[in-house]
Short mmCIF file of C-alpha atoms in Angstrom, two decimals:
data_model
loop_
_atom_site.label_atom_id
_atom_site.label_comp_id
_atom_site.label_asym_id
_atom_site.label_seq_id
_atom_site.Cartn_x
_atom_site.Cartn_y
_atom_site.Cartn_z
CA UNK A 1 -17.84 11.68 2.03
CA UNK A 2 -15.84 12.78 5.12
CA UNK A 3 -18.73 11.69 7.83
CA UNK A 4 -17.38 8.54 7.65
CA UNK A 5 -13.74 9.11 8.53
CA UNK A 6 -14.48 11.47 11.34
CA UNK A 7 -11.72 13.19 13.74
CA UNK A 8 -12.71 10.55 16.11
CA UNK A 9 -11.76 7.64 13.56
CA UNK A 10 -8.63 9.08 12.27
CA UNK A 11 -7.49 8.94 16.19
CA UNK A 12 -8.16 5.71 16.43
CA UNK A 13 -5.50 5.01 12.96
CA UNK A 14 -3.32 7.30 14.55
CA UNK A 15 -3.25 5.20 17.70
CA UNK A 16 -2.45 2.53 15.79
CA UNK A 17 0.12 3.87 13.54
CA UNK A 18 1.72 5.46 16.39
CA UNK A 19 2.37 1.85 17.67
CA UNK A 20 3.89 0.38 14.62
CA UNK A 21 5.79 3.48 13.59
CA UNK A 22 8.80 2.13 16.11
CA UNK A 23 8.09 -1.75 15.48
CA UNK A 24 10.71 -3.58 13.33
CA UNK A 25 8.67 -3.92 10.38
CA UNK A 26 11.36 -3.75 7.47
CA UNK A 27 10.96 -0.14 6.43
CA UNK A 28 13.93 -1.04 4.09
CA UNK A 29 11.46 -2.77 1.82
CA UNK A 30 8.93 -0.01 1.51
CA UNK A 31 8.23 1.32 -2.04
CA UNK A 32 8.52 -2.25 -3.86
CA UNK A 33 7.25 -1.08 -7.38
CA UNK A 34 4.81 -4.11 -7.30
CA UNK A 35 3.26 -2.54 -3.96
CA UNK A 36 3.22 1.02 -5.43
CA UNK A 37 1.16 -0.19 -8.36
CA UNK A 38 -1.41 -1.91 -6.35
CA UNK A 39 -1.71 1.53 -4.68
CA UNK A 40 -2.32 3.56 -8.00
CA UNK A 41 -4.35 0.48 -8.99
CA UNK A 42 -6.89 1.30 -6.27
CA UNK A 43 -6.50 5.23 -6.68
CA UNK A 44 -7.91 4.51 -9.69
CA UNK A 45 -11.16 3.02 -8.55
CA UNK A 46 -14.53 5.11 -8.79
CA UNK A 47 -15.56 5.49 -4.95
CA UNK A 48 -12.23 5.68 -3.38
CA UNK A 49 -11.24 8.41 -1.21
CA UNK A 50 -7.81 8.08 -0.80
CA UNK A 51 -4.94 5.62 -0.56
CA UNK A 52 -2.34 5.52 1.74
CA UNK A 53 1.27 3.45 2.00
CA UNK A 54 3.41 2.13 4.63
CA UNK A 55 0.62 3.14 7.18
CA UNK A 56 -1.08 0.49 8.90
CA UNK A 57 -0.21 -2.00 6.22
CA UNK A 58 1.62 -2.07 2.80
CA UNK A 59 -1.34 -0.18 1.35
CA UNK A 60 -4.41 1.01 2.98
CA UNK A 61 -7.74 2.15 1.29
CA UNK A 62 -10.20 4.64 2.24
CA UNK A 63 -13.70 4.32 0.65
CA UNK A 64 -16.54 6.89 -0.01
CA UNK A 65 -19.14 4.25 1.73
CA UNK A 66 -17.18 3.92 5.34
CA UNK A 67 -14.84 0.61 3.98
CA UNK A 68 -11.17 0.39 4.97
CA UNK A 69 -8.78 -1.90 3.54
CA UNK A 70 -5.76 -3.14 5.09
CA UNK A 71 -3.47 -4.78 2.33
CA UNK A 72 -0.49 -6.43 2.32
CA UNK A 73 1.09 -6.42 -0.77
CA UNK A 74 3.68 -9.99 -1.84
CA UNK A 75 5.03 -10.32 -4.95
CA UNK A 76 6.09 -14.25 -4.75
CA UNK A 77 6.21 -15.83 -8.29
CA UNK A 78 7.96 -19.08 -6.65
CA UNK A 79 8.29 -18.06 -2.81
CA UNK A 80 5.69 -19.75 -0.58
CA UNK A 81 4.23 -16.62 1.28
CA UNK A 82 4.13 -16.85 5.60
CA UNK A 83 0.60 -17.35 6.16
CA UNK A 84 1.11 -17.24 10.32
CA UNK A 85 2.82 -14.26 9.43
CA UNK A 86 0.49 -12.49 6.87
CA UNK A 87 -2.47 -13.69 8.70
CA UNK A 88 -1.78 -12.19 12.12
CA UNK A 89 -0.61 -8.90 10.81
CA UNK A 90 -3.39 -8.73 9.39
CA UNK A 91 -6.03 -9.97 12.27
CA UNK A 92 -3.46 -7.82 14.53
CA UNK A 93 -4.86 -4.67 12.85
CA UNK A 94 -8.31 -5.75 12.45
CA UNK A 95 -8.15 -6.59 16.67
CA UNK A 96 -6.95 -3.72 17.68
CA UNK A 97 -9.99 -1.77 15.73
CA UNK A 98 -11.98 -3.69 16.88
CA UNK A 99 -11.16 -2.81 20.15
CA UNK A 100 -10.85 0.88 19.53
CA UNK A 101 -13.99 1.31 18.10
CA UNK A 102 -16.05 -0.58 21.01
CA UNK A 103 -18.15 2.53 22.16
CA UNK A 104 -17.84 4.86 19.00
CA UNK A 105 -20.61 6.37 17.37
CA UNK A 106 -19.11 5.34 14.26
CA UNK A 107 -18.67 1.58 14.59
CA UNK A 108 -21.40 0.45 12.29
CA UNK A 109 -20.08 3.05 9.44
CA UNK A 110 -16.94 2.12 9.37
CA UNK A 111 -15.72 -1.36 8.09
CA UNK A 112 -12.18 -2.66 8.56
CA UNK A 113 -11.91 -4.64 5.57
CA UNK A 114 -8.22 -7.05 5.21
CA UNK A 115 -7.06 -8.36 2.27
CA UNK A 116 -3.68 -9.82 0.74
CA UNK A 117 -3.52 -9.34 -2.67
CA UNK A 118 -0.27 -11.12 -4.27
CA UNK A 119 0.98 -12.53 -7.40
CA UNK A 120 2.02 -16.24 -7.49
CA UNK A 121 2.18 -18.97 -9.53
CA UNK A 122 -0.01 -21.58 -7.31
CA UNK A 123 -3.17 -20.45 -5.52
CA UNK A 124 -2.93 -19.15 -1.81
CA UNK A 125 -5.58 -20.53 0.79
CA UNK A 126 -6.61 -18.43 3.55
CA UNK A 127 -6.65 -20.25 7.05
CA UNK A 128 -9.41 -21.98 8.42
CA UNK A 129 -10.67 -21.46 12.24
CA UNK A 130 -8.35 -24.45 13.44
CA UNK A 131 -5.56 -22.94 11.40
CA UNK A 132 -5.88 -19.18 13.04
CA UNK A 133 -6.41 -20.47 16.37
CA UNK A 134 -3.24 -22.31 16.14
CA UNK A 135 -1.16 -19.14 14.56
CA UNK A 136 -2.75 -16.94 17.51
CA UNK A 137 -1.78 -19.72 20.08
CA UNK A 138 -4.39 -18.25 22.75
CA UNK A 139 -8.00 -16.85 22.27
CA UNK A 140 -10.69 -16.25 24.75
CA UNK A 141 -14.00 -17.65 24.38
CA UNK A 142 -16.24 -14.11 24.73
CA UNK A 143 -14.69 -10.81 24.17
CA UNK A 144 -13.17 -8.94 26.75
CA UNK A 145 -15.40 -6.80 28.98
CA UNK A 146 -13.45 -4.03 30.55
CA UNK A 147 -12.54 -1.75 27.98
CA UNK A 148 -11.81 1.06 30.26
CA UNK A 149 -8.54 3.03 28.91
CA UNK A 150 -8.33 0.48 26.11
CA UNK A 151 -6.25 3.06 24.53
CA UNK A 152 -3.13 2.88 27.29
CA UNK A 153 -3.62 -0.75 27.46
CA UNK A 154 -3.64 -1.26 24.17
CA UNK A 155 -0.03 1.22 24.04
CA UNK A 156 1.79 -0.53 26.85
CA UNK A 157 1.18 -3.84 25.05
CA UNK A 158 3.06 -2.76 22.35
CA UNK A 159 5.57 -1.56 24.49
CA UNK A 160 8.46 -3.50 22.34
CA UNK A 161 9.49 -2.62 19.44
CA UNK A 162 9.71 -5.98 18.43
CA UNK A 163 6.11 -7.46 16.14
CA UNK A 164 6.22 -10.46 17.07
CA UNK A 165 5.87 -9.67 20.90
CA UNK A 166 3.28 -6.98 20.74
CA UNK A 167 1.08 -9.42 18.53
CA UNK A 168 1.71 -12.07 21.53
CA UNK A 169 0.87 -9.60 23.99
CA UNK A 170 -2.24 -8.07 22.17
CA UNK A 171 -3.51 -11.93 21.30
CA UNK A 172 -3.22 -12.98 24.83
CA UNK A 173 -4.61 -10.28 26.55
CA UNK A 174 -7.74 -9.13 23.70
CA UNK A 175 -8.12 -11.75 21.00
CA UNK A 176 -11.73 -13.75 21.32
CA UNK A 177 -13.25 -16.02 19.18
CA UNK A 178 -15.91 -14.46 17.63
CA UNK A 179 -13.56 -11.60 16.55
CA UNK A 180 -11.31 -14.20 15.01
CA UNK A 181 -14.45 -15.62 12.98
CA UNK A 182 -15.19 -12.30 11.88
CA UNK A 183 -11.75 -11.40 10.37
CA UNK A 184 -11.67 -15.06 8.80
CA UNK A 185 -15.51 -13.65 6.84
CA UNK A 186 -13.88 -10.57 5.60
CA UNK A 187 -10.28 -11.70 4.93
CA UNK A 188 -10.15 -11.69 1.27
CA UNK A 189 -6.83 -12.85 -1.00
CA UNK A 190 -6.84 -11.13 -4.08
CA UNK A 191 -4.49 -13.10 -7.40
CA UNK A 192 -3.04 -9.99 -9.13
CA UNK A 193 -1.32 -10.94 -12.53
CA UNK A 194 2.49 -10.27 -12.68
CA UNK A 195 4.13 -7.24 -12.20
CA UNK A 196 4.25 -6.01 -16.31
CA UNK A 197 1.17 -7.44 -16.43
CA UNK A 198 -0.46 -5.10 -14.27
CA UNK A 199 1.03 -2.16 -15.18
CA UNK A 200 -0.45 -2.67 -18.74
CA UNK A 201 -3.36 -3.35 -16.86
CA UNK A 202 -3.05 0.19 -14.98
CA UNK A 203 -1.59 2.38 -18.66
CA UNK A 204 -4.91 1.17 -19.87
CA UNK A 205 -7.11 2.41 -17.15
CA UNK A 206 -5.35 5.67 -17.03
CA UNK A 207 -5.51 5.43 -20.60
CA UNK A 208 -9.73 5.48 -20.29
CA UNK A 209 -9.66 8.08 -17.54
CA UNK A 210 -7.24 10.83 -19.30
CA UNK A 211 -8.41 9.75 -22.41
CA UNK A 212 -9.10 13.88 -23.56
CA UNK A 213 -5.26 14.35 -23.19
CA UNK A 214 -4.53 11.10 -25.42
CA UNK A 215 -3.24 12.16 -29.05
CA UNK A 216 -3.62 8.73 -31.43
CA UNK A 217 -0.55 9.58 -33.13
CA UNK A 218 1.47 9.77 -29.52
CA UNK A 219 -0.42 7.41 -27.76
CA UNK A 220 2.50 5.14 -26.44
CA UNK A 221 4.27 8.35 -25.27
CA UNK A 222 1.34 9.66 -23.62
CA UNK A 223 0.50 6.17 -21.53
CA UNK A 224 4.47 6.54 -20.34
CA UNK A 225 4.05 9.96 -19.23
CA UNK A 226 0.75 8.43 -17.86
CA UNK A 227 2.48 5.84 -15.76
CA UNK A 228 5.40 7.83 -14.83
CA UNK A 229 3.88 10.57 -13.36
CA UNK A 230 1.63 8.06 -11.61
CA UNK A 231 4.81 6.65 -10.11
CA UNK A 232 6.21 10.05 -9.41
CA UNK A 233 3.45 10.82 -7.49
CA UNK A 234 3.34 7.83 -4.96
CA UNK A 235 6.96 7.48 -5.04
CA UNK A 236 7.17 11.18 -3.48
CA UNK A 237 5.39 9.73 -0.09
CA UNK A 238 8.65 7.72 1.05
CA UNK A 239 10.64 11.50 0.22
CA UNK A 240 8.86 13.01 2.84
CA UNK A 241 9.34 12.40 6.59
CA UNK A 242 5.62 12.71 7.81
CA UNK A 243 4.25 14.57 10.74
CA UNK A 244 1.28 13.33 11.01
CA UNK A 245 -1.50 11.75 9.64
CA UNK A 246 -2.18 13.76 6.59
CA UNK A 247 1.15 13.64 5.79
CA UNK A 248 0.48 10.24 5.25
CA UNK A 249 -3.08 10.18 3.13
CA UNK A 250 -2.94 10.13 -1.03
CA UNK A 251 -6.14 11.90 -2.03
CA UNK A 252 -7.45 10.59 -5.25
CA UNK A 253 -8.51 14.10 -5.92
CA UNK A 254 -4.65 15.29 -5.21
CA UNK A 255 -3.43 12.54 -7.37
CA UNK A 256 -5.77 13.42 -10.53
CA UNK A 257 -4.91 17.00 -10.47
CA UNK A 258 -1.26 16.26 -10.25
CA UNK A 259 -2.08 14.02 -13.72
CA UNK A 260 -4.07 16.54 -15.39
CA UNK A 261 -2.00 19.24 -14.77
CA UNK A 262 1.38 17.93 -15.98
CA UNK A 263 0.37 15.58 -18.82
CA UNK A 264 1.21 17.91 -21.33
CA UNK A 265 4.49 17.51 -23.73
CA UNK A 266 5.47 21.17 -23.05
CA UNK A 267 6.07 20.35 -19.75
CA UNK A 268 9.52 19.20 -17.29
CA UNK A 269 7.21 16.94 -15.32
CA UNK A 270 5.92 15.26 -18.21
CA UNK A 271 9.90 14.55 -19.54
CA UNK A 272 10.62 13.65 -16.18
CA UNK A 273 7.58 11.41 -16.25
CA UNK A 274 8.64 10.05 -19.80
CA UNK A 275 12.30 8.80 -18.89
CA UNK A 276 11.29 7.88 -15.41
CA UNK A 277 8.51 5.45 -16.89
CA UNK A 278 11.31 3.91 -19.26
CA UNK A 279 13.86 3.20 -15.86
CA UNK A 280 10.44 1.48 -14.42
CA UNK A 281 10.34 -0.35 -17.62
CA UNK A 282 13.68 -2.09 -17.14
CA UNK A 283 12.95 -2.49 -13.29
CA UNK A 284 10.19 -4.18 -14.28
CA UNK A 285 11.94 -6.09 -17.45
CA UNK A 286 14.95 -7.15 -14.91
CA UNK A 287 12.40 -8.46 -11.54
CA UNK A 288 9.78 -10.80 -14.57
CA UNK A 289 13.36 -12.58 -16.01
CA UNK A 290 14.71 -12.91 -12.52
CA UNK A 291 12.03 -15.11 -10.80
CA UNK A 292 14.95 -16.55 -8.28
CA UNK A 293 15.99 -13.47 -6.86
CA UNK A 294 16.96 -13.29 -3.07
CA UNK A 295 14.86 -11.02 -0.56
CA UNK A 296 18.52 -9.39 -0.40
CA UNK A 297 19.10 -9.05 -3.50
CA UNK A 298 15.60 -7.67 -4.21
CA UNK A 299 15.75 -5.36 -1.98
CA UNK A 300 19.25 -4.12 -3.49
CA UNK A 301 17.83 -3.46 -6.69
CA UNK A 302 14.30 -1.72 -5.29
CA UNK A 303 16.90 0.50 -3.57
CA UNK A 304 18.83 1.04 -6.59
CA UNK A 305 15.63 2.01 -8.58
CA UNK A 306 13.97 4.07 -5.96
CA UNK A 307 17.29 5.77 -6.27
CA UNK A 308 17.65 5.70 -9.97
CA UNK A 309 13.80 7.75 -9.84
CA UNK A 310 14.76 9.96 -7.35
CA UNK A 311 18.11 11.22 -9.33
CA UNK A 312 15.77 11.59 -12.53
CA UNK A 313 13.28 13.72 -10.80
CA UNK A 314 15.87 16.18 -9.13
CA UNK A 315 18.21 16.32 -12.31
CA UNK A 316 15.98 16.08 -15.21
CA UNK A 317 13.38 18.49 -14.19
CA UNK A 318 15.30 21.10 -16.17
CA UNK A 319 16.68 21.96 -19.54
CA UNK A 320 20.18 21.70 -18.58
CA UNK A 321 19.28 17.89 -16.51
CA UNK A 322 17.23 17.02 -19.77
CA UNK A 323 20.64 17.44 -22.35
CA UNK A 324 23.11 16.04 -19.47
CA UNK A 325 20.60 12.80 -19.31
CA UNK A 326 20.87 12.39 -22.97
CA UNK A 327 24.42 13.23 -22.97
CA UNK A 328 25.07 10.53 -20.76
CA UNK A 329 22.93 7.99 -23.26
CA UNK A 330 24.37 9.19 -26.67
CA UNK A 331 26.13 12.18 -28.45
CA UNK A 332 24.39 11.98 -31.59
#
């Protein structure tokens, strides 16, 4: 399972992360809910190794077999997505590991795989050739020959912090046209239903795969405390302040253990899990009836729910929490 993603490999991510960490990407619009179930959507599949968010893209994917997905994640019921934008972020990653992984041992093992998987009304195209060569403005005919230090060459072209400029620079200096037919192959957009929609989807899957902890008499409490301690559990990667790369990395073995070991009713995590699956609930209920949001208003409420989760896990993992909670909802 690990031969795939060797030290050598997870240097090359690291490179790569280390040049986005100070690009102005929006960080303030990390943890939509709609991204974070996407990422427990693909924790949950058979040959995954692990997940991770906010790394190279909204939500990347490790698999058993050498494949790596780089995701971005749009939740646009009426918005017509960026496709310039989306599609060079996305052939911007899949350059650069390209480039990286010119003389590794590991090239044919691992696969960088991109994909935008979104939920929308109308169907999404992907660009043609003419289309690409157009959003990349410049493209050379062969690929590049000296790849001596690629590594510093790649880093001083992302010497701005700003993403449009280092794509710019990168495209102008590396991008070729067979790598630009290759990333056009293996771009895939993925139609995800909408967002309550999928996280029935998800209740049931976790549903199938816990299904020994499932009482029939409880079962609507038991796929809450499924989902919420799901949510818990990715949720708790935007607490942290990573150091590094494994900081970074949601194990699907990590993230089952965490489930199995606090499904229980006689448990805090599992009343934390309870209430903090019925604040998703009305997240959720408030973003389907609200199609014509703004991004700033969005993001406003994401930041008030993030919040709303974090305050339930801190306070309500206790007795004392658990009575001032309900308390707060009723003195009956």
């Amino acid at each position: 399972m690990e031969t795939y993603f060797t030290e050598e490999v997870q240097h090359k991510f690291e490179i790569m992360y280390e040049c986005d960490q100070a690009r102005d990407a929006s960080a303030n619009l990390r943890g939509f809910l709609f991204q974070d179930l996407v990422a427990i959507e693909f924790l949950l599949e058979e040959d995954v190794q692990y997940v991770a968010s906010e790394f190279l893209e909204d939500v990347d994917v490790a698999y058993n077999d050498g494949n790596f997905k780089v995701i971005q994640v749009k939740y646009y019921p009426k918005t017509r997505p960026n496709m310039k934008e989306i599609a060079t972020d996305l052939y911007f990653q899949y350059l650069r590991f390209d480039l990286l992984n010119n003389n590794s041992h590991n090239q044919n093992k691992i696969k960088l795989k991109p994909q935008l998987v979104i939920y929308r009304d109308e169907t999404v195209s992907k660009p043609d050739l003419a289309k690409m060569r157009s959003y990349i403005g410049t493209i050379l005919s062969k690929k590049p020959t000296d790849l001596t230090d690629i590594e510093l060459k790649l880093k001083s072209d992302i010497s701005t912090q700003k993403k449009e400029l280092q794509k710019e620079q990168v495209f102008s200096n590396w991008s070729y046209e067979q790598s630009v037919i290759d990333f056009l192959n293996d771009f895939e957009i993925i139609k995800k239903s909408n967002i309550e929609q999928l996280q029935s989807e998800i209740e049931n899957k976790l549903e199938i795969i816990f299904q020994s902890y499932v009482v029939s008499e409880l079962r609507e409490q038991h796929r809450k405390i499924l989902m919420g301690l799901a949510i818990i559990f990715i949720q708790g990667r935007y607490r942290t302040q990573p150091s590094g790369i494994e900081d970074i990395l949601i194990r699907k073995k990590d993230f089952i253990d965490y489930i199995q070991n606090h499904i229980t009713f006689h448990n805090d995590k599992s009343i934390v899990a309870y209430i903090s699956a019925l604040a998703t609930e009305e997240y959720e209920m408030i973003i389907s009836e609200n199609d014509g949001l703004s991004k700033d208003q969005s993001l406003r409420l994401n930041i008030i729910y993030r919040n709303t989760i974090e305050w339930i896990v801190e306070y309500c993992s206790n007795l004392e929490g658990q009575f001032c909670i309900v308390n707060t909802l009723s003195t009956d």
